Amino acid sequence: MNFKNFLFFTMAAAIFALPSCKSGSNQNNSSAAATEEAQGTPQVAEVTGAPKVPAPVGNRGPKKWIVNLETTETEGIIADSISYTFWTFNHTVPGSFIRVRVGDEVTINLKNAANSVLPHNIDLHAVTGPGGGAAASTSAPGKETSFTFKALNPGLFVYHCAAPPVPMHIGNGMYGLILVEPAGGLPKVDREYYIMQGDFYTKASAAKKGVLEFDNDKAVAEHPDYVLFNGKKGSLLGANMLEAKVGETVRLFVGNGGPNLTSSFHVIGEIFDNVYLEGGSTISHNIQTTMIPAGGSAIVEFKCDVPGEFVIVDHSLSRAFNKGAIGKLKVTGDANPKVFNAKTLVKE
Amino acid sequence: MKRLILYKLFGGILTLTFLFSCNKQKSDVASNTASIKVVSDSIGFISANVKMVYIPGGEYKPFYGSDSVRVTVAPFLMDERAVTNKEFLAFVKANPQWRKSNIKKLYSDSTYLRDWPNDLTLPENANPDAPVCYVSWFAAKAFAHSVGKRLPTLDEWEFIAMADDVSANARLKPEYSNNILDLYLQKDRQYRAVKQSKPNYWGIYNMFDLIWEWTDDFNSILTTNDSRAGQYEDKNLFCAGSAISSTDVLNYAAFMRFALRTSLKANYTVANLGFRCAKDAETQK
């Protein structure tokens, strides 16, 4: 592709991505939320690190919230005892889970740590406005910025740092999820968890022995060394397994930060009763594997009918086998032979 | 001696011009500024023993703009290294109005010279030969005046930044951007002394390995007078949009510098942001 074609293509893509093109064609459209006035004085919203999520919004009306986020550049464990220089929102990969209701007015305070080398910002896909807030929130090291938006569309949205070069900021872990619940809230379930996939491109640090850092060439080639849930190999294994009991309903808020790969999200031995396709308002049923685009999400729900360890994977399986995209949900309780019965054939 | 007086006069005029332009922009603070005694604003000149390197200039392709745009950089002189803690201390000794306790709020945010315990003492563990940081653009500009120089323009700075240690323009070498990126990823580099690493092709030190540097026109992302520039609004600097207005999408290091510059305001002071000085080539005899 020559440069002119590339330019045209990118511009065309940018036009399609304009926020004003957001349409609310279903019953949960954005115009209703726009007219609903948020009440009260702003409160600091509870945010959580994965796999936890904040409490459901329930049946309340629209309110005003303050969400405090700090951007950092810090070393952390990526796999086994290997360190990597992550860039984060609130010190974790993925960043804090934000949970609001449609019609809420949300003030994002973004502080960039004083010892950051680079500027950072935040583009929330839940924002209707230029750059999803990116330009308004660009913060030099040690500085803080703020902007307010009204959540017009319900859904599960990705947020990420959009400071150039963006693939690097995202590749280092700068992403998270913001859930905008519809009026009345999502239906009640027994368990909710937060999972976010990301692809990581690494090389040995030139300056610091034993530490990995971002590899630009591998990222451009889209050849990741790690594909991970929640920023760390084994983040959902062993003592960190997700838990549920037989008979309980489980809801997973699943995001994909990318920067490059699309996830084929699957839980081995379960069928998703409900999938909020791409994190939107269309609910599909009886799904085995759901596609989650980079910079996109899905909400999946299922009932735990039998006990066991249920393996969570990206069903592009080399990523699960070789690059870390694997976790587990441990379901405890009584066996249900009518649903599943493992027969042992005893030879006499 | 005559020369010194001339400099003082010149400095006074510069300061006045400077104030005037501020007044024009911020009329709400103009009256405050005017009521403070003007005398203290004149710059006390100090001597600086920094080697300046002659850069012949030339035509170059800026990082932002379309592929066909070329910018001509006139010959100029550039300090071989950044301004150090020690030199900035000498500057504030000669210029009380730029001391930590005296600096006008208009000219700096609250973290100006953050780690200095008082007006005339460097931070306890600071290397006197490390670059001075936590200085605003206003303060950097005033320092430059005090040594009879100016801040480099963005084009001048980026023109030099094209060089590696063996060539004037290394942008097309695949390792060029990655090598800079390796440096950019390391934290707390600003505490090291200047001139401890290899100089580049021009004999200029520390373009990438210690600090970010102020340029005179840091907030003008568009470096050209090209009429087509209008289509490149600064919002294109964010997300993938930034790729539209760049001539070199693989130069991640340059993206970072431009990102940093767009995040700044002239009164900002930042932990890893300092400066070096430049001069027009003609005035050097």
PDB file of C-alpha atoms in Angstrom, chain A residues 24-165:
ATOM      1  CA  GLY A  24     -28.966   3.997  19.570  1.00  0.00           C
ATOM      2  CA  SER A  25     -31.324   1.899  17.553  1.00  0.00           C
ATOM      3  CA  ASN A  26     -32.506  -0.432  20.270  1.00  0.00           C
ATOM      4  CA  GLN A  27     -34.585   0.220  23.364  1.00  0.00           C
ATOM      5  CA  ASN A  28     -31.511   1.242  25.366  1.00  0.00           C
ATOM      6  CA  ASN A  29     -30.724   4.189  23.179  1.00  0.00           C
ATOM      7  CA  SER A  30     -28.624   7.095  24.265  1.00  0.00           C
ATOM      8  CA  SER A  31     -31.124   9.935  23.860  1.00  0.00           C
ATOM      9  CA  ALA A  32     -33.220   8.843  26.821  1.00  0.00           C
ATOM     10  CA  ALA A  33     -30.172   8.863  29.087  1.00  0.00           C
ATOM     11  CA  ALA A  34     -29.110  12.296  27.872  1.00  0.00           C
ATOM     12  CA  THR A  35     -32.251  13.929  29.249  1.00  0.00           C
ATOM     13  CA  GLU A  36     -32.110  12.208  32.639  1.00  0.00           C
ATOM     14  CA  GLU A  37     -30.565  14.583  35.176  1.00  0.00           C
ATOM     15  CA  ALA A  38     -27.875  13.164  37.476  1.00  0.00           C
ATOM     16  CA  GLN A  39     -28.685  13.933  41.114  1.00  0.00           C
ATOM     17  CA  GLY A  40     -26.731  14.936  44.204  1.00  0.00           C
ATOM     18  CA  THR A  41     -23.162  15.986  44.873  1.00  0.00           C
ATOM     19  CA  PRO A  42     -20.336  13.968  43.292  1.00  0.00           C
ATOM     20  CA  GLN A  43     -19.119  10.977  45.320  1.00  0.00           C
ATOM     21  CA  VAL A  44     -15.852   9.096  44.891  1.00  0.00           C
ATOM     22  CA  ALA A  45     -16.699   5.897  43.030  1.00  0.00           C
ATOM     23  CA  GLU A  46     -15.513   2.512  44.281  1.00  0.00           C
ATOM     24  CA  VAL A  47     -13.125   0.958  41.759  1.00  0.00           C
ATOM     25  CA  THR A  48     -11.537  -2.497  41.907  1.00  0.00           C
ATOM     26  CA  GLY A  49      -8.569  -4.447  40.591  1.00  0.00           C
ATOM     27  CA  ALA A  50      -9.197  -7.666  38.628  1.00  0.00           C
ATOM     28  CA  PRO A  51     -10.760 -10.139  39.111  1.00  0.00           C
ATOM     29  CA  LYS A  52     -13.005  -8.192  41.515  1.00  0.00           C
ATOM     30  CA  VAL A  53     -15.755  -5.840  40.402  1.00  0.00           C
ATOM     31  CA  PRO A  54     -17.555  -3.078  42.364  1.00  0.00           C
ATOM     32  CA  ALA A  55     -21.099  -3.587  43.703  1.00  0.00           C
ATOM     33  CA  PRO A  56     -23.958  -3.512  41.175  1.00  0.00           C
ATOM     34  CA  VAL A  57     -25.739  -0.171  40.656  1.00  0.00           C
ATOM     35  CA  GLY A  58     -29.138  -1.704  41.467  1.00  0.00           C
ATOM     36  CA  ASN A  59     -32.306   0.265  40.989  1.00  0.00           C
ATOM     37  CA  ARG A  60     -31.041   3.787  41.679  1.00  0.00           C
ATOM     38  CA  GLY A  61     -31.368   6.840  39.426  1.00  0.00           C
ATOM     39  CA  PRO A  62     -28.479   8.675  37.719  1.00  0.00           C
ATOM     40  CA  LYS A  63     -25.824  10.130  40.039  1.00  0.00           C
ATOM     41  CA  LYS A  64     -22.567  12.057  39.925  1.00  0.00           C
ATOM     42  CA  TRP A  65     -19.256  10.290  40.456  1.00  0.00           C
ATOM     43  CA  ILE A  66     -15.583  11.058  40.773  1.00  0.00           C
ATOM     44  CA  VAL A  67     -13.203   8.392  39.489  1.00  0.00           C
ATOM     45  CA  ASN A  68      -9.574   8.783  40.546  1.00  0.00           C
ATOM     46  CA  LEU A  69      -6.987   7.078  38.371  1.00  0.00           C
ATOM     47  CA  GLU A  70      -3.207   7.215  38.566  1.00  0.00           C
ATOM     48  CA  THR A  71      -0.964   6.303  35.653  1.00  0.00           C
ATOM     49  CA  THR A  72       2.314   4.610  36.566  1.00  0.00           C
ATOM     50  CA  GLU A  73       5.320   2.949  34.955  1.00  0.00           C
ATOM     51  CA  THR A  74       6.354   0.122  37.256  1.00  0.00           C
ATOM     52  CA  GLU A  75       8.076  -3.231  37.255  1.00  0.00           C
ATOM     53  CA  GLY A  76       5.924  -6.253  37.938  1.00  0.00           C
ATOM     54  CA  ILE A  77       5.899 -10.010  37.454  1.00  0.00           C
ATOM     55  CA  ILE A  78       4.700 -11.085  34.012  1.00  0.00           C
ATOM     56  CA  ALA A  79       5.378 -14.829  34.261  1.00  0.00           C
ATOM     57  CA  ASP A  80       6.998 -17.138  36.811  1.00  0.00           C
ATOM     58  CA  SER A  81       9.678 -14.911  38.331  1.00  0.00           C
ATOM     59  CA  ILE A  82      10.208 -12.761  35.258  1.00  0.00           C
ATOM     60  CA  SER A  83       9.847  -9.004  35.635  1.00  0.00           C
ATOM     61  CA  TYR A  84       8.428  -6.656  33.031  1.00  0.00           C
ATOM     62  CA  THR A  85       8.093  -2.875  32.956  1.00  0.00           C
ATOM     63  CA  PHE A  86       4.313  -2.389  32.918  1.00  0.00           C
ATOM     64  CA  TRP A  87       2.509   0.891  32.412  1.00  0.00           C
ATOM     65  CA  THR A  88      -0.718   0.947  34.387  1.00  0.00           C
ATOM     66  CA  PHE A  89      -3.883   2.644  35.527  1.00  0.00           C
ATOM     67  CA  ASN A  90      -3.901   2.470  39.356  1.00  0.00           C
ATOM     68  CA  HIS A  91      -0.864   0.149  39.547  1.00  0.00           C
ATOM     69  CA  THR A  92      -2.583  -2.915  38.077  1.00  0.00           C
ATOM     70  CA  VAL A  93      -2.973  -4.642  34.699  1.00  0.00           C
ATOM     71  CA  PRO A  94      -5.734  -4.400  33.734  1.00  0.00           C
ATOM     72  CA  GLY A  95      -6.573  -1.050  35.363  1.00  0.00           C
ATOM     73  CA  SER A  96      -9.346  -0.525  37.894  1.00  0.00           C
ATOM     74  CA  PHE A  97     -12.856  -1.650  36.986  1.00  0.00           C
ATOM     75  CA  ILE A  98     -15.253   1.308  36.881  1.00  0.00           C
ATOM     76  CA  ARG A  99     -18.977   0.661  37.342  1.00  0.00           C
ATOM     77  CA  VAL A 100     -21.648   3.290  36.686  1.00  0.00           C
ATOM     78  CA  ARG A 101     -25.249   3.594  35.484  1.00  0.00           C
ATOM     79  CA  VAL A 102     -26.503   5.047  32.245  1.00  0.00           C
ATOM     80  CA  GLY A 103     -27.194   8.758  32.761  1.00  0.00           C
ATOM     81  CA  ASP A 104     -24.477   9.075  35.447  1.00  0.00           C
ATOM     82  CA  GLU A 105     -22.140  12.058  35.269  1.00  0.00           C
ATOM     83  CA  VAL A 106     -18.601  10.842  35.703  1.00  0.00           C
ATOM     84  CA  THR A 107     -15.599  13.045  36.455  1.00  0.00           C
ATOM     85  CA  ILE A 108     -12.333  11.348  35.601  1.00  0.00           C
ATOM     86  CA  ASN A 109      -9.326  12.676  37.523  1.00  0.00           C
ATOM     87  CA  LEU A 110      -6.204  11.368  35.873  1.00  0.00           C
ATOM     88  CA  LYS A 111      -2.944  11.819  37.759  1.00  0.00           C
ATOM     89  CA  ASN A 112       0.328  10.885  36.128  1.00  0.00           C
ATOM     90  CA  ALA A 113       2.859   9.744  38.756  1.00  0.00           C
ATOM     91  CA  ALA A 114       5.724  12.201  39.329  1.00  0.00           C
ATOM     92  CA  ASN A 115       8.322   9.570  38.461  1.00  0.00           C
ATOM     93  CA  SER A 116       6.732   8.670  35.123  1.00  0.00           C
ATOM     94  CA  VAL A 117       8.995   9.198  32.142  1.00  0.00           C
ATOM     95  CA  LEU A 118       6.140   9.813  29.726  1.00  0.00           C
ATOM     96  CA  PRO A 119       2.830  11.622  29.419  1.00  0.00           C
ATOM     97  CA  HIS A 120      -0.305   9.481  29.625  1.00  0.00           C
ATOM     98  CA  ASN A 121      -4.034   9.988  29.067  1.00  0.00           C
ATOM     99  CA  ILE A 122      -7.290   8.023  28.942  1.00  0.00           C
ATOM    100  CA  ASP A 123      -9.681   7.250  26.102  1.00  0.00           C
ATOM    101  CA  LEU A 124     -12.824   5.613  27.485  1.00  0.00           C
ATOM    102  CA  HIS A 125     -14.960   3.954  24.833  1.00  0.00           C
ATOM    103  CA  ALA A 126     -17.951   4.785  27.059  1.00  0.00           C
ATOM    104  CA  VAL A 127     -17.417   8.512  26.429  1.00  0.00           C
ATOM    105  CA  THR A 128     -19.299  10.434  23.773  1.00  0.00           C
ATOM    106  CA  GLY A 129     -16.827  13.219  23.022  1.00  0.00           C
ATOM    107  CA  PRO A 130     -13.568  13.972  21.198  1.00  0.00           C
ATOM    108  CA  GLY A 131     -10.983  11.243  21.588  1.00  0.00           C
ATOM    109  CA  GLY A 132     -13.034   9.601  24.345  1.00  0.00           C
ATOM    110  CA  GLY A 133     -11.398  12.144  26.643  1.00  0.00           C
ATOM    111  CA  ALA A 134      -7.842  11.544  25.457  1.00  0.00           C
ATOM    112  CA  ALA A 135      -6.942  15.116  24.537  1.00  0.00           C
ATOM    113  CA  ALA A 136      -8.592  16.546  27.640  1.00  0.00           C
ATOM    114  CA  SER A 137      -6.772  14.122  29.918  1.00  0.00           C
ATOM    115  CA  THR A 138      -3.219  14.221  28.585  1.00  0.00           C
ATOM    116  CA  SER A 139      -1.054  14.553  31.687  1.00  0.00           C
ATOM    117  CA  ALA A 140       2.667  15.331  31.816  1.00  0.00           C
ATOM    118  CA  PRO A 141       4.683  13.461  34.459  1.00  0.00           C
ATOM    119  CA  GLY A 142       3.547  14.660  37.890  1.00  0.00           C
ATOM    120  CA  LYS A 143       0.503  16.509  36.527  1.00  0.00           C
ATOM    121  CA  GLU A 144      -3.219  15.875  36.919  1.00  0.00           C
ATOM    122  CA  THR A 145      -6.079  16.497  34.484  1.00  0.00           C
ATOM    123  CA  SER A 146      -9.834  16.170  34.744  1.00  0.00           C
ATOM    124  CA  PHE A 147     -12.891  15.946  32.528  1.00  0.00           C
ATOM    125  CA  THR A 148     -16.552  15.076  33.019  1.00  0.00           C
ATOM    126  CA  PHE A 149     -18.807  13.021  30.773  1.00  0.00           C
ATOM    127  CA  LYS A 150     -22.351  11.727  30.847  1.00  0.00           C
ATOM    128  CA  ALA A 151     -22.696   7.995  30.225  1.00  0.00           C
ATOM    129  CA  LEU A 152     -25.183   7.904  27.348  1.00  0.00           C
ATOM    130  CA  ASN A 153     -24.971   4.276  26.187  1.00  0.00           C
ATOM    131  CA  PRO A 154     -25.186   1.196  28.399  1.00  0.00           C
ATOM    132  CA  GLY A 155     -22.604  -1.523  27.834  1.00  0.00           C
ATOM    133  CA  LEU A 156     -19.218  -2.897  28.813  1.00  0.00           C
ATOM    134  CA  PHE A 157     -16.531  -0.605  27.430  1.00  0.00           C
ATOM    135  CA  VAL A 158     -12.762  -0.693  27.176  1.00  0.00           C
ATOM    136  CA  TYR A 159     -10.679   2.251  28.296  1.00  0.00           C
ATOM    137  CA  HIS A 160      -7.025   2.685  27.415  1.00  0.00           C
ATOM    138  CA  CYS A 161      -4.184   5.168  27.222  1.00  0.00           C
ATOM    139  CA  ALA A 162      -4.122   6.893  23.845  1.00  0.00           C
ATOM    140  CA  ALA A 163      -0.860   8.830  24.105  1.00  0.00           C
ATOM    141  CA  PRO A 164       1.351   8.241  21.086  1.00  0.00           C
ATOM    142  CA  PRO A 165       2.743   5.746  20.299  1.00  0.00           C
TER     143      PRO A 165
END
